[in-house]
Short mmCIF file of C-alpha atoms in Angstrom, two decimals:
data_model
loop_
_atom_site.label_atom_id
_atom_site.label_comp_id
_atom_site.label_asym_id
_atom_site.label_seq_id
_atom_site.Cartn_x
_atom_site.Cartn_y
_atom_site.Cartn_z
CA UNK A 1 101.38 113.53 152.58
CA UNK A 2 99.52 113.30 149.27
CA UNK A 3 98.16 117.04 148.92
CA UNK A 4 100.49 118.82 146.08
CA UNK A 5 102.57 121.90 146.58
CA UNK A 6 101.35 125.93 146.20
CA UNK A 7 100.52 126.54 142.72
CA UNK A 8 99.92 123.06 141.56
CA UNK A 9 97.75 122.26 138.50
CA UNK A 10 96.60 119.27 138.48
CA UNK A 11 95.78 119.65 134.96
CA UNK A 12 98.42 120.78 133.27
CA UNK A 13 100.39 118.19 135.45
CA UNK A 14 97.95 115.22 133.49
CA UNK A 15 98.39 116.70 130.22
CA UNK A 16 102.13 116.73 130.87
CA UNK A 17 101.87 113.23 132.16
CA UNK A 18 100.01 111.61 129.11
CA UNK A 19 102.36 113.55 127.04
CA UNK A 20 105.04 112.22 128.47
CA UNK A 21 104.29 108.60 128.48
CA UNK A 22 102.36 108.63 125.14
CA UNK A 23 105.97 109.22 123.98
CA UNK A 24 107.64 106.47 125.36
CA UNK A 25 105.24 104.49 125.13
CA UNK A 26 107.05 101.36 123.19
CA UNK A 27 110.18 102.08 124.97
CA UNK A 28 108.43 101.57 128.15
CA UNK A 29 106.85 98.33 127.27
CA UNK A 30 110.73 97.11 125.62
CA UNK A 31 112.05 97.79 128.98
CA UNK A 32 109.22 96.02 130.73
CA UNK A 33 112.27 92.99 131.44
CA UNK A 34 114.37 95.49 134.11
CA UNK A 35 110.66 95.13 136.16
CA UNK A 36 109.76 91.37 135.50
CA UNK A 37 110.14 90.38 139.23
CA UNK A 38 108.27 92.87 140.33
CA UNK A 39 105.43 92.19 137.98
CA UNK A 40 105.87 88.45 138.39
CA UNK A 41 105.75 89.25 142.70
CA UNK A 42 102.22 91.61 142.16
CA UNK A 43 100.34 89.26 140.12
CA UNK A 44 101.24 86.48 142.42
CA UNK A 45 99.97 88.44 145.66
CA UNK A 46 96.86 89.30 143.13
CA UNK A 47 96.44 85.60 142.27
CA UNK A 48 93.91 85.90 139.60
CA UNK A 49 91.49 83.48 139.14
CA UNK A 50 89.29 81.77 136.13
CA UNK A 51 86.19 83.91 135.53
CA UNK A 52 86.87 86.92 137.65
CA UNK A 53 86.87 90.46 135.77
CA UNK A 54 89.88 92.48 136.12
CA UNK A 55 90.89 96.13 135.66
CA UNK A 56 94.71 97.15 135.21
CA UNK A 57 94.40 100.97 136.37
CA UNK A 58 96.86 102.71 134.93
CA UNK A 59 97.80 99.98 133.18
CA UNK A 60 100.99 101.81 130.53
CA UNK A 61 101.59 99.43 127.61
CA UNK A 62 98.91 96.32 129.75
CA UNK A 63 101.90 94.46 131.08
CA UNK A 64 99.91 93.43 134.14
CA UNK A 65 96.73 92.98 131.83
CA UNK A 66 98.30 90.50 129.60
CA UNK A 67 99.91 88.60 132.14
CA UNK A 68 96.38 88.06 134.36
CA UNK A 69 94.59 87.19 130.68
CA UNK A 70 95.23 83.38 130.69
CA UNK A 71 95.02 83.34 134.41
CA UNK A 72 91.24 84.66 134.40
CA UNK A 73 90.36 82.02 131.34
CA UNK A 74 88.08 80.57 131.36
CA UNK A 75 84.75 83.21 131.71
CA UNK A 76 87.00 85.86 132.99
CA UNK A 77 88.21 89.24 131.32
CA UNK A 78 90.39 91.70 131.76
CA UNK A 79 90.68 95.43 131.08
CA UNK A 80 93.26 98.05 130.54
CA UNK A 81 92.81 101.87 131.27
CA UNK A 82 95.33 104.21 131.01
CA UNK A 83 95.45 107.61 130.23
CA UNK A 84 98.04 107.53 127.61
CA UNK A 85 96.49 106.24 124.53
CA UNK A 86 99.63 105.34 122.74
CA UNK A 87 100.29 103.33 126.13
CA UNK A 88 97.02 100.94 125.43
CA UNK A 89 97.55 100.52 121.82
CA UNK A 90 101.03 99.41 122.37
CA UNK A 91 99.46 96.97 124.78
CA UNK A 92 96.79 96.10 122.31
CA UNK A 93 99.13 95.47 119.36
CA UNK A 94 101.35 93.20 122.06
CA UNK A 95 98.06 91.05 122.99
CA UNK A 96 97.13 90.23 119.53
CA UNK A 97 100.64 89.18 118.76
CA UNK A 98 100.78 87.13 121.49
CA UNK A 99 97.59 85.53 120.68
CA UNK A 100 95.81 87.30 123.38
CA UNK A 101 92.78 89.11 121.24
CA UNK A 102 90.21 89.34 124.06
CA UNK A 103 92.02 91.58 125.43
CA UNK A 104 89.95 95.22 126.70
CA UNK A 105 91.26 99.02 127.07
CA UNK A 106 89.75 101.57 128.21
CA UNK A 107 91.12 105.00 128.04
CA UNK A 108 90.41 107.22 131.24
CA UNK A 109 91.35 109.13 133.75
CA UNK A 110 91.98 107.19 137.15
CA UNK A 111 90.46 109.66 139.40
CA UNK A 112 87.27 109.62 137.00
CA UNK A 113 86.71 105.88 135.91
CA UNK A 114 83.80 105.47 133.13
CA UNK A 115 83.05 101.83 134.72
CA UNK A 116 79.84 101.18 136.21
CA UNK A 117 79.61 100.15 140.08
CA UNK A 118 80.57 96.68 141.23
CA UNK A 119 82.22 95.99 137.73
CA UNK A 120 85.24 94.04 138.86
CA UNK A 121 86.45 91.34 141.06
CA UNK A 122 90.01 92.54 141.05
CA UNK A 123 92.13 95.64 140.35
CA UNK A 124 96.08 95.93 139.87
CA UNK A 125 97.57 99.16 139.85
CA UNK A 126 101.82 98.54 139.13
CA UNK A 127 103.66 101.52 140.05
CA UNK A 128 100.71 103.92 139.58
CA UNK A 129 99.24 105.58 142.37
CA UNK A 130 101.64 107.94 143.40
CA UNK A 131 101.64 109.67 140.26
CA UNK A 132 97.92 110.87 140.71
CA UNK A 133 97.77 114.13 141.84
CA UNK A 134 94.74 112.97 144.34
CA UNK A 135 95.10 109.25 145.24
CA UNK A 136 92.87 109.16 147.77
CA UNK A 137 90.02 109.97 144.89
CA UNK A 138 91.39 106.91 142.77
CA UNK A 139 91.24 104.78 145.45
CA UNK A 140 87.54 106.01 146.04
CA UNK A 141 87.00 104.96 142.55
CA UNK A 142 88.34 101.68 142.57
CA UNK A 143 86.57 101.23 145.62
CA UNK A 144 83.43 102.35 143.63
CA UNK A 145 83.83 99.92 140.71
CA UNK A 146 85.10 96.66 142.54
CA UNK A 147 82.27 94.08 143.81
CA UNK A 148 81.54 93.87 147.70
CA UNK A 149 84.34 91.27 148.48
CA UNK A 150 86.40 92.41 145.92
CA UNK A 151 90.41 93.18 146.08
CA UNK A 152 92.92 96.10 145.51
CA UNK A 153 96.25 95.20 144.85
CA UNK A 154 98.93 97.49 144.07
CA UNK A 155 102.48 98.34 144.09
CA UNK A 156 104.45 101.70 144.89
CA UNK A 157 108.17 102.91 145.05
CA UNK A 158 109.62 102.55 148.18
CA UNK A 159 111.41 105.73 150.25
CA UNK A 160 113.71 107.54 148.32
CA UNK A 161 117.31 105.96 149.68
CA UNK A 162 115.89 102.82 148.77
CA UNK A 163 115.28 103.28 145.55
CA UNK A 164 118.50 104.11 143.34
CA UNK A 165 116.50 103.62 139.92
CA UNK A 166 114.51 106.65 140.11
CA UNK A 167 116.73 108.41 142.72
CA UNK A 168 120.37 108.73 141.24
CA UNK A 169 118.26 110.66 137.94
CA UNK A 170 116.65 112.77 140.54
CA UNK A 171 119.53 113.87 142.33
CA UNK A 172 121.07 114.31 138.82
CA UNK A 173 118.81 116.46 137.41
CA UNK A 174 118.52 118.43 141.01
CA UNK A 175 122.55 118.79 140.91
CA UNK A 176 122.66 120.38 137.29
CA UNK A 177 119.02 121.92 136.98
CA UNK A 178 117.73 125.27 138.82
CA UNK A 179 114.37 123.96 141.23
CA UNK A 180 111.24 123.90 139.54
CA UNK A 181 109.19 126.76 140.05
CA UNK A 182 106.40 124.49 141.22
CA UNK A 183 107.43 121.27 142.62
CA UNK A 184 105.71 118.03 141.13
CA UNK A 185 104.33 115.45 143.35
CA UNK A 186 107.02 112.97 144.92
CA UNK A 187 107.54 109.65 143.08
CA UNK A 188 108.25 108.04 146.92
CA UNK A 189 105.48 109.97 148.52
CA UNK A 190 103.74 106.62 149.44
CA UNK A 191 107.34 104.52 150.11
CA UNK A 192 106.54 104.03 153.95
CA UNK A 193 103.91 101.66 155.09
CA UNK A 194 102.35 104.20 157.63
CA UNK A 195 101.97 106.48 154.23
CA UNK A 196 100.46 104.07 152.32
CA UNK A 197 98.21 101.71 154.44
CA UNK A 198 96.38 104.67 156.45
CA UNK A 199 95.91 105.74 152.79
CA UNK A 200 94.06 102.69 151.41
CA UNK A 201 92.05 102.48 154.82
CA UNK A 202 91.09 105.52 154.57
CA UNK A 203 89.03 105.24 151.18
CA UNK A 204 86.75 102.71 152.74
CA UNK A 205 89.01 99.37 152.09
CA UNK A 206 89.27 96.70 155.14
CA UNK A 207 92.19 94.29 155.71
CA UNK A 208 95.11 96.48 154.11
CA UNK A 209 98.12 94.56 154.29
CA UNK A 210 101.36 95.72 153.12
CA UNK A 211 105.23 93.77 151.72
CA UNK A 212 108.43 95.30 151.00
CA UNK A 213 109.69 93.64 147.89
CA UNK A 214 112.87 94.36 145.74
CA UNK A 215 114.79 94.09 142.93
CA UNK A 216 118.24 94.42 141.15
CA UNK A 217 119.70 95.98 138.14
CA UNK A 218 122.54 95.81 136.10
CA UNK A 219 123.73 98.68 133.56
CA UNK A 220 127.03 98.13 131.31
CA UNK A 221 127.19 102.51 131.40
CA UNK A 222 126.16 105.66 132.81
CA UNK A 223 124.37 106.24 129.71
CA UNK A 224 122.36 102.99 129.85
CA UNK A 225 121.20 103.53 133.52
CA UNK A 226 120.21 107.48 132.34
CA UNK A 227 118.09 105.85 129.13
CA UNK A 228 115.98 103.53 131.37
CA UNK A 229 114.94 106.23 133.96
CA UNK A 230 114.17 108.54 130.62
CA UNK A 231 112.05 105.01 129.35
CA UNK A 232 109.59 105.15 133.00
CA UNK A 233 109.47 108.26 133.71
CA UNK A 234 106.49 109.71 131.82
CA UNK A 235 106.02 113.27 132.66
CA UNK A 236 109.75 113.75 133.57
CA UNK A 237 111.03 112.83 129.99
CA UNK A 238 108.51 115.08 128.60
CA UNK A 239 109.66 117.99 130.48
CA UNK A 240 113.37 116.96 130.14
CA UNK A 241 112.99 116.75 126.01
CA UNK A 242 111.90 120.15 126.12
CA UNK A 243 115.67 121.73 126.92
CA UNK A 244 118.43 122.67 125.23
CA UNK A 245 120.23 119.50 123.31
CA UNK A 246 123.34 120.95 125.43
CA UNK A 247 121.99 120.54 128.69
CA UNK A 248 120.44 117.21 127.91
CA UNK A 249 123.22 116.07 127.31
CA UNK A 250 124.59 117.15 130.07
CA UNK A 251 122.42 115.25 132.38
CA UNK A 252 123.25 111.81 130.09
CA UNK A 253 126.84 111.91 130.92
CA UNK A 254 126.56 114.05 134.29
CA UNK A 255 124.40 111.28 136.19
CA UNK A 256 127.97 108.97 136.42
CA UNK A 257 128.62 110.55 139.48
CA UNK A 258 125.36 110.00 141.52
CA UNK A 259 126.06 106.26 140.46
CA UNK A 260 129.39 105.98 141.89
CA UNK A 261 128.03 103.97 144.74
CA UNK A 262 126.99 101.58 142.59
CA UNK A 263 129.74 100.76 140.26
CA UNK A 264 131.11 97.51 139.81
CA UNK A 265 133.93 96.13 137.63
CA UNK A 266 131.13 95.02 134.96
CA UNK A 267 129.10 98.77 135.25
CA UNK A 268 126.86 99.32 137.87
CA UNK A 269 124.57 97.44 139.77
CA UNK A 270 121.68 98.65 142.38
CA UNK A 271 118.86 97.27 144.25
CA UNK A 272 115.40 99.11 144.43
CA UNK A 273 112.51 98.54 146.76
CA UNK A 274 109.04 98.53 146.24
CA UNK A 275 105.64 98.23 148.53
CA UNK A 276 103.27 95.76 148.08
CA UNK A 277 99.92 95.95 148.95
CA UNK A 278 96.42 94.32 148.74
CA UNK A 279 93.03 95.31 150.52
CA UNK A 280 89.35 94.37 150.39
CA UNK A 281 86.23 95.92 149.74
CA UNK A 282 83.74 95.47 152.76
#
């Protein structure tokens, strides 16, 4: 379920990655309002407390991080690691405005975390894992770095036909676009529970318990839908910027008809699903 296709590399796959998402980096954060709910629904299922040390893993532009900040005050502290550097500097630059200083980033690779053992009480990782070429070594490192009692909450896309935002691109891009010679690790790879939970479990974490959650959308255009799957989609916007002006172009325009199902008289409207899950560190 999680081991990549023949002829993967993993590291050119990362590079492409933080490429991808250093570039959108303030576009991702500006769209941050088409995710609210689901940001709103993970740190409620996280329930941070006063004094407890967090870690956002993979934490883009520290939407999650800012949002537990206040909720960890007093004695508590939070930190933000990404791989993207632009990512945590946009997050950095938010926090101060916001009055939110205290705020920590760390810039790392999830798979290799430069924190010490038992360093946190809590970690949140928002649409993340899937992405990682090797999951199952992240979790192994956030089961490294959390305290014995400690918690792992997370969210991931849901299956494919349940998710329209990321799907209706997909399909777009597949319709119009010869196959990649190597094929990139699925976005929805985790979307079932019995993906995801025997996952978790099996990096050493008790008690895994997983939600479905969703959330709506609501796009005037075609064009406006296209722009917010180019503003999340890290390492496919990098790839996609590479072609022809032509042919992206093409895509912009050509993704109407994979939204047909979800046009309205005011545009289109779609609902996308999400798992929840949280687990505990013997």
């Amino acid at each position: 379920m999680t081991t990549p296709s023949a002829g993967f590399d993993q590291r050119r796959f990362k590079s492409i990655e933080k490429n991808g998402f250093n570039r959108i980096a303030q576009r991702y954060a500006d769209s941050a309002h088409l995710r609210a709910g689901l940001q709103q629904a993970l740190l409620e299922l996280a329930a941070p407390a006063p004094g407890e040390r967090v870690l956002d893993l993979a934490a883009g532009p520290s939407l999650l991080a800012r949002d537990a900040l206040p909720r960890v005050a007093p004695g508590g502290w939070v930190v933000a690691s990404d791989i993207a550097e632009s990512m945590l500097r946009v997050g950095l630059d938010a926090a101060r405005a916001e009055g939110q200083p205290s705020l920590l980033a760390a810039s790392c690779d999830a798979e290799h975390l430069a924190f010490a053992e038992d360093s946190f009480d809590l970690v949140l990782v928002g649409l993340g894992l899937f992405i990682l070429p090797s999951p199952e070594r992240a979790l192994a490192e956030v089961l490294r770095v959390l305290r014995p009692g400690g918690r792992l909450v997370l969210s991931v896309w849901g299956p494919r036909e349940a998710v329209p935002l990321i799907a209706c691109a997909q399909a777009c891009i597949a319709r119009l676009l010869p196959p990649p010679k190597v094929e990139r690790p699925s976005v929805f790879r985790l979307g079932q529970p019995e993906a995801l939970a025997p996952l978790i479990a099996s990096a050493g974490f008790t008690r895994v318990q997983i939600q479905g959650f969703s959330f709506e959308n609501r796009f005037a255009q075609a064009q406006d839908y296209w722009q917010a799957f180019l503003d999340l989609a890290g390492g496919a916007t990098e790839a996609l910027s590479r072609l022809p002006t032509d042919t992206r172009e093409s895509l912009r325009t050509g993704v109407a008809t994979e939204l047909q199902p979800y046009q309205t008289e005011e545009g289109y409207q779609m609902r996308s699903q999400v798992l929840l899950a949280q687990a505990w560190k013997p």
